Coordinates of C-alpha atoms and ligand atoms in Angstrom, one line a residue:
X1 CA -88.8 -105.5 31.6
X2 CA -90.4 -107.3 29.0
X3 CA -91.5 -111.1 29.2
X4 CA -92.0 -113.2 25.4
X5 CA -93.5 -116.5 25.8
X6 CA -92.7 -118.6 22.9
X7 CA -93.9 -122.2 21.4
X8 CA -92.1 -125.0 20.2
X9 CA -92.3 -125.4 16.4
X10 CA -92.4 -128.9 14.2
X11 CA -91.2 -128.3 10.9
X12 CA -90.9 -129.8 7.2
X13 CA -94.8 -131.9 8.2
X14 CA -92.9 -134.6 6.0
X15 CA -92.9 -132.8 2.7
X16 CA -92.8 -129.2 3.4
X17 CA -89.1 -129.4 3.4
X18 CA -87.9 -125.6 4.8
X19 CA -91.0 -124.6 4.3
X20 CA -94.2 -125.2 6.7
X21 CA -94.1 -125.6 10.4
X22 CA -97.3 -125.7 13.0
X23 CA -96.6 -124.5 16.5
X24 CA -97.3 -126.7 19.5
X25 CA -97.8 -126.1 23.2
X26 CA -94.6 -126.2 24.7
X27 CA -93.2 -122.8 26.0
X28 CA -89.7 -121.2 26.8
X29 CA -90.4 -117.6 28.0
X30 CA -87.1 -114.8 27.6
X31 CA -87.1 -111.7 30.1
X32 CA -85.3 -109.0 29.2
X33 CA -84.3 -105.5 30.7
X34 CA -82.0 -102.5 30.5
X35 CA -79.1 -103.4 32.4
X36 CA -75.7 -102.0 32.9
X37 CA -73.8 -105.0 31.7
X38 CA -74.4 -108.0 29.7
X39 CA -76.4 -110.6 32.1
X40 CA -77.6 -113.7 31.6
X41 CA -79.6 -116.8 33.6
X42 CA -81.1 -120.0 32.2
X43 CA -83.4 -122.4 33.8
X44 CA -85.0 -125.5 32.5
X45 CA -83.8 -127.2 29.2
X46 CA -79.9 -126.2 28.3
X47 CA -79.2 -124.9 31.8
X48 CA -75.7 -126.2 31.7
X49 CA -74.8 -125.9 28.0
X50 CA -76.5 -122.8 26.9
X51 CA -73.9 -119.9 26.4
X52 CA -74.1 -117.2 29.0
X53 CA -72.0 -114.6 26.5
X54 CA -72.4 -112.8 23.8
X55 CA -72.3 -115.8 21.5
X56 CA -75.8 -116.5 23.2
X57 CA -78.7 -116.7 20.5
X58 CA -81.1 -115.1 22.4
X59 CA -78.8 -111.7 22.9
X60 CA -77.6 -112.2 19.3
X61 CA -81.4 -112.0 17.9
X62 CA -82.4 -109.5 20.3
X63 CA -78.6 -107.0 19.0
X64 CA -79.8 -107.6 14.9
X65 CA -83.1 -105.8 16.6
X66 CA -81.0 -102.8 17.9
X67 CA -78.5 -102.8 15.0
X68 CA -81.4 -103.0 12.3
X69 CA -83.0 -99.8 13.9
X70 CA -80.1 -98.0 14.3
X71 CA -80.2 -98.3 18.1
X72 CA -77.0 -98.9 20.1
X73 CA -77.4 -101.9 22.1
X74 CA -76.9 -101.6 25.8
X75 CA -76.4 -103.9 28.6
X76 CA -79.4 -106.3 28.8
X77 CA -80.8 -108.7 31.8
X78 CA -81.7 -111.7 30.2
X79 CA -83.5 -114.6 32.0
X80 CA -84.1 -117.7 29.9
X81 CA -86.9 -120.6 30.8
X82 CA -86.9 -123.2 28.2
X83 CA -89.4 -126.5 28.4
X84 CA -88.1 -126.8 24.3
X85 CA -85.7 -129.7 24.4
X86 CA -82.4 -128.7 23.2
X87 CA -81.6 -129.5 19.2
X88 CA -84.2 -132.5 19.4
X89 CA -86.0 -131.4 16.2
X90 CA -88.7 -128.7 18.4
X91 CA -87.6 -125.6 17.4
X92 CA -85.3 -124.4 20.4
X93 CA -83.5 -122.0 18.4
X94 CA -86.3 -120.8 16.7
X95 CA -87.7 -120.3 19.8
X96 CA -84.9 -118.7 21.0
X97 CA -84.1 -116.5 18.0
X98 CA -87.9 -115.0 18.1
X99 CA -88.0 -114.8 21.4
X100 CA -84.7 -112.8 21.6
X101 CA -86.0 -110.6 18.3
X102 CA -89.5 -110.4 20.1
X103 CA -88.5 -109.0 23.7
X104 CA -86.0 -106.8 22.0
X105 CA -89.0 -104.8 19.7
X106 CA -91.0 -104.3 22.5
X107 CA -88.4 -102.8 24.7
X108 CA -87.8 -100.6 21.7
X109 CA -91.5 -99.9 21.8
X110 CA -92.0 -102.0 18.7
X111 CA -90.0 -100.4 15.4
X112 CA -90.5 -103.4 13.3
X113 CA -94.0 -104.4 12.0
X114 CA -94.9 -108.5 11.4
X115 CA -93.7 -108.2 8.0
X116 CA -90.2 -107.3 9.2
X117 CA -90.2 -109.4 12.0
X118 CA -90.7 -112.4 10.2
X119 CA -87.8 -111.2 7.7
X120 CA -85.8 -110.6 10.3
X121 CA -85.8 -114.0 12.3
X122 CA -85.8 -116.2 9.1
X123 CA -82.3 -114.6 8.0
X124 CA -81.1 -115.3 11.9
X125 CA -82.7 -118.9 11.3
X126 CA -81.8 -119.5 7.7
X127 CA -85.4 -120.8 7.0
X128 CA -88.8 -119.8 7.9
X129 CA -90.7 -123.1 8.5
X130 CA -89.8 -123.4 12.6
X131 CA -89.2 -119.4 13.2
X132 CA -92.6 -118.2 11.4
X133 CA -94.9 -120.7 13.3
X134 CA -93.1 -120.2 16.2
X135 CA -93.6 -116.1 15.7
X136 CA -97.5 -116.5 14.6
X137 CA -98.5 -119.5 15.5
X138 CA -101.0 -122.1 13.4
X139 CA -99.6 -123.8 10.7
X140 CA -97.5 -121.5 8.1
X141 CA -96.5 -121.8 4.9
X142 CA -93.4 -119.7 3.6
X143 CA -90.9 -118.6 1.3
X144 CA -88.7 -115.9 -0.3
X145 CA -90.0 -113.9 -3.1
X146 CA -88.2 -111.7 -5.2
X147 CA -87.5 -109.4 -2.6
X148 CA -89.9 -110.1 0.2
X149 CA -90.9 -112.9 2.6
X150 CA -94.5 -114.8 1.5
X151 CA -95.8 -116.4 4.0
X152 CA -99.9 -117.2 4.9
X153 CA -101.1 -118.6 8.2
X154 CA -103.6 -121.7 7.8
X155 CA -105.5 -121.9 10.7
X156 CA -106.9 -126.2 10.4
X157 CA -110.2 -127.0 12.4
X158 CA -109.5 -130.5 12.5
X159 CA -108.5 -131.8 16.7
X160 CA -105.2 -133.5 16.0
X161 CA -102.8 -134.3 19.2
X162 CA -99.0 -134.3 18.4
X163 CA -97.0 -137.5 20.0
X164 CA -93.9 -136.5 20.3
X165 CA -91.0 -139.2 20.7
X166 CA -88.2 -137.2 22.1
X167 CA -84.6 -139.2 21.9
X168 CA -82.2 -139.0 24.5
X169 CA -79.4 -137.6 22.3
X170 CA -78.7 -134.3 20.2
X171 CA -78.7 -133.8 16.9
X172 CA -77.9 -130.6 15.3
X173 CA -79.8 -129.5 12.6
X174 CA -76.2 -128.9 10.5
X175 CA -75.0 -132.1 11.0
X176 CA -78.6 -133.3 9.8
X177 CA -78.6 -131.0 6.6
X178 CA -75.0 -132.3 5.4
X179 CA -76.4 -135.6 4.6
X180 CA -78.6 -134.1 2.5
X181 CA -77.9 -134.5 -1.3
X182 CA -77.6 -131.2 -3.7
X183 CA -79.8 -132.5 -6.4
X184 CA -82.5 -135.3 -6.3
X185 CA -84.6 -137.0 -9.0
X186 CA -86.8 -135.2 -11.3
X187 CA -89.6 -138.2 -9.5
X188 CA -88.8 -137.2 -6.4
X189 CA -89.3 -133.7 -6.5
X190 CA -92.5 -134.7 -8.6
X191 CA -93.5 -136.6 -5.6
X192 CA -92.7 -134.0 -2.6
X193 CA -94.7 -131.1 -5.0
X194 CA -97.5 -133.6 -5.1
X195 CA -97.2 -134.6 -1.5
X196 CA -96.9 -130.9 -0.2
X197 CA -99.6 -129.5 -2.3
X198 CA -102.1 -132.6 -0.9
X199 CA -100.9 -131.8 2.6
X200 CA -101.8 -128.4 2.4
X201 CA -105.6 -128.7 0.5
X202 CA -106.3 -131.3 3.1
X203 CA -105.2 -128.9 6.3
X204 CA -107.1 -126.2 4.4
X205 CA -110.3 -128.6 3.9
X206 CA -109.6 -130.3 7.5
X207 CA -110.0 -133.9 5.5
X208 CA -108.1 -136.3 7.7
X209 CA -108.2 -139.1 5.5
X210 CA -106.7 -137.1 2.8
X211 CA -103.5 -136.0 5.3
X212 CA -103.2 -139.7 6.7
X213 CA -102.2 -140.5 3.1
X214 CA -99.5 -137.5 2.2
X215 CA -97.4 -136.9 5.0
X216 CA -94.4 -138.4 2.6
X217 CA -91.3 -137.4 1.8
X218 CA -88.6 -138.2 -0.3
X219 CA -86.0 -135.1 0.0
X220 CA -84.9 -135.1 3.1
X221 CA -86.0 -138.0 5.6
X222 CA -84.5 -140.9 3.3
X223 CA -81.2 -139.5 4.3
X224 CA -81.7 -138.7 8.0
X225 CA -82.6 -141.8 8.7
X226 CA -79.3 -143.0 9.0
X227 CA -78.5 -140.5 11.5
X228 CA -81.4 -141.7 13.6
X229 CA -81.5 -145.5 14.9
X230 CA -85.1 -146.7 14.2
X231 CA -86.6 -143.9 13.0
X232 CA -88.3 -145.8 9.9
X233 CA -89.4 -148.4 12.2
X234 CA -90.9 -145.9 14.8
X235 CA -92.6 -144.2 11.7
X236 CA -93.8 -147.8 10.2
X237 CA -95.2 -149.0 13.0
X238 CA -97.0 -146.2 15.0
X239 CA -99.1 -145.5 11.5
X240 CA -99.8 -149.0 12.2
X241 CA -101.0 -148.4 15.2
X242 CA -103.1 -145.8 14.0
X243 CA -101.0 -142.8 13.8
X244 CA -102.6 -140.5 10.7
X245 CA -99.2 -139.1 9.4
X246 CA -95.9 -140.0 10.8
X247 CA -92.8 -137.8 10.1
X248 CA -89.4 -136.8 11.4
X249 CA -89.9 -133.4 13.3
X250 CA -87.8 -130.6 11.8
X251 CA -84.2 -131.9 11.4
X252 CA -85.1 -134.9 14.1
X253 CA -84.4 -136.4 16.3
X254 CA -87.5 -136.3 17.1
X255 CA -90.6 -138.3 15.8
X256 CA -94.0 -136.6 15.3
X257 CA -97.0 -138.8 14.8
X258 CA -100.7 -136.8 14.3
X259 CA -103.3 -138.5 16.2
X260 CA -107.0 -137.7 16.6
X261 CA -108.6 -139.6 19.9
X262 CA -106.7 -142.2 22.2
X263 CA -103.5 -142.3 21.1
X264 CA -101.7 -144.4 24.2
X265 CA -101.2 -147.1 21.3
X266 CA -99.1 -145.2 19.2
X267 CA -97.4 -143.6 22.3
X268 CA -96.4 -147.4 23.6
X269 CA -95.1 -147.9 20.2
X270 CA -93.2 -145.2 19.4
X271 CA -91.1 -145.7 22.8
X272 CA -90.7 -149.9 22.1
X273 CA -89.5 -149.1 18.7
X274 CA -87.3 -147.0 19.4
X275 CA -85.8 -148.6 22.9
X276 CA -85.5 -151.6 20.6
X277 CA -83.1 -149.7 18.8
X278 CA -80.8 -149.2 21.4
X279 CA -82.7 -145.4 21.9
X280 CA -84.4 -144.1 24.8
X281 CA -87.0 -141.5 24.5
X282 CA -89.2 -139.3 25.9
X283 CA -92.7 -139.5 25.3
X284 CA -94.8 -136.0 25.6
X285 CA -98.9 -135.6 24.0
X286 CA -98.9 -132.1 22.8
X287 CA -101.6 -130.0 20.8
X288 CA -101.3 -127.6 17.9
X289 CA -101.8 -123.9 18.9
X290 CA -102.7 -121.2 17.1
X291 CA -100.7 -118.0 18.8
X292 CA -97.0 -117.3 18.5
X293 CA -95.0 -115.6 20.5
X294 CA -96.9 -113.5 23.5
X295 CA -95.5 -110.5 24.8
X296 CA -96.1 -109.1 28.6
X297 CA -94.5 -105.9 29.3
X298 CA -94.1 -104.4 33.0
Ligands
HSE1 N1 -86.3 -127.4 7.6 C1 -85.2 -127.5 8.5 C2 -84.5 -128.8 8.3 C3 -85.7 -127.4 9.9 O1 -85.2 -129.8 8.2 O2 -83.3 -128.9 8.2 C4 -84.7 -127.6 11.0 O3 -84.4 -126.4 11.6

């Protein structure tokens, strides 16, 4: 039996649209076994809604493992734990999909090296901003090459807290990416390379004034927003309250605001704004980590 204990993942930081994600300390863990049959249990987050078939992500990920190898894939025991709300914008499925891909190597007795791990779960996830962060951990930047993943690890030594304003409702990331435009203004790309490129030279340099002032975006949260009641409010006024950089997290619904000491301001804030809006949220303090998924094998 093997046990993977995997974070949560906020992608896009604002401008790093599909492309960087930081890991934070919120955990589902995947068991898995040899079993005669297909088996599967959930507890926590998803309990009722999370498919208990072979449509289940988890057992999907963990197959591509056995078909990629060659392997045929027998029965597997799978016990799911998630704390990762459901398609809030935290990386569930990323979660899930390197978690599934994870327990499945080691049961195998690890074919596939990093490298083809982190192919692997970013053509299961389509992108590698929540999957790569939530595989290594830190902050990660990524993208296709010509015929290979690129990817680096930033590790910042700055202590930032995540607030995390967690909406009652769903929103899945597809029905977020279709209000998404196929082109955009020559400016605005300007302004998200700019944006991206400061966010990343002031994690490198750990200058938090620098990343209070470039956690903008203009490709993808202008159109979210009206998928998400409040959102620019909630982002408006918790930077008022002292937030450093406020942004949507991954495809939302869910509001990330970096803060360095006391941030019960911007946590009162975020949850007025948004009730205000008709929206009831939950409010969770969570810190950036720097390891991925963790493997315990018995
Ligand atoms: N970069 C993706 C998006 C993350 O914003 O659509 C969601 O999984």
């Amino acid at each position: 039996m093997v046990k993977v204990t995997v974070p949560a993942t906020t992608a896009n930081l604002g401008p790093g649209f599909d492309t960087m994600g930081m890991a934070l300390d919120m955990y589902n863990t995947v068991e898995m076994a040899i079993h005669d049959s297909l088996v599967i249990t959930v507890s926590g987050e998803g309990e009722s809604d999370i498919s208990l078939n072979e449509t289940n992500i988890v057992y999907q990920a963990a197959k591509m493992v056995f078909d990629q190898v060659e392997q045929h894939c027998p029965g597997l025991r799978i016990h799911l734990h998630n704390e990762v709300p459901v398609a809030r914008g935290l990386g569930s499925s990323a979660a899930a999909v390197v978690g599934g891909v994870v327990a499945a190597n080691a049961l195998l007795d690890n074919p596939l090296c990093e490298q083809e791990l982190a192919e692997l779960v970013t053509k299961i996830e389509g992108h590698p901003d929540n999957v790569l962060p939530a595989l290594l951990g830190g902050v990660i930047v990524a993208g296709w090459g010509k015929d290979k993943l690129l990817y680096q690890k930033i590790v910042p030594g700055i202590q930032i807290e995540a607030v995390v304003a967690i909406p009652e409702f769903p929103l899945a990331t597809k029905k977020a990416r279709e209000v998404l435009p196929s082109t955009v203004s020559f400016q605005d790309a300007l302004f998200n390379v700019n944006r991206a490129s400061l966010l990343v030279t002031a994690l490198i340099t750990n200058n938090l004034q620098l990343l209070a002032e470039v956690m903008e975006d203009r490709l993808h949260q202008p159109y979210r927003c009206t998928l998400i009641p409040g959102m620019n409010e909630v982002i408006e006024n918790a930077k008022a309250a002292g937030a450093l950089g406020v942004v949507l997290s991954g495809a939302g619904p869910t509001i990330l605001a970096l803060t360095t000491d006391d941030s019960k301001q911007v946590q009162t804030v975020m949850k007025e704004v948004f009730e205000a809006h008709g929206v009831k949220c939950n409010i969770r303090v969570l810190k950036p980590i720097l390891s991925g998924a963790k493997i315990d094998k018995s």
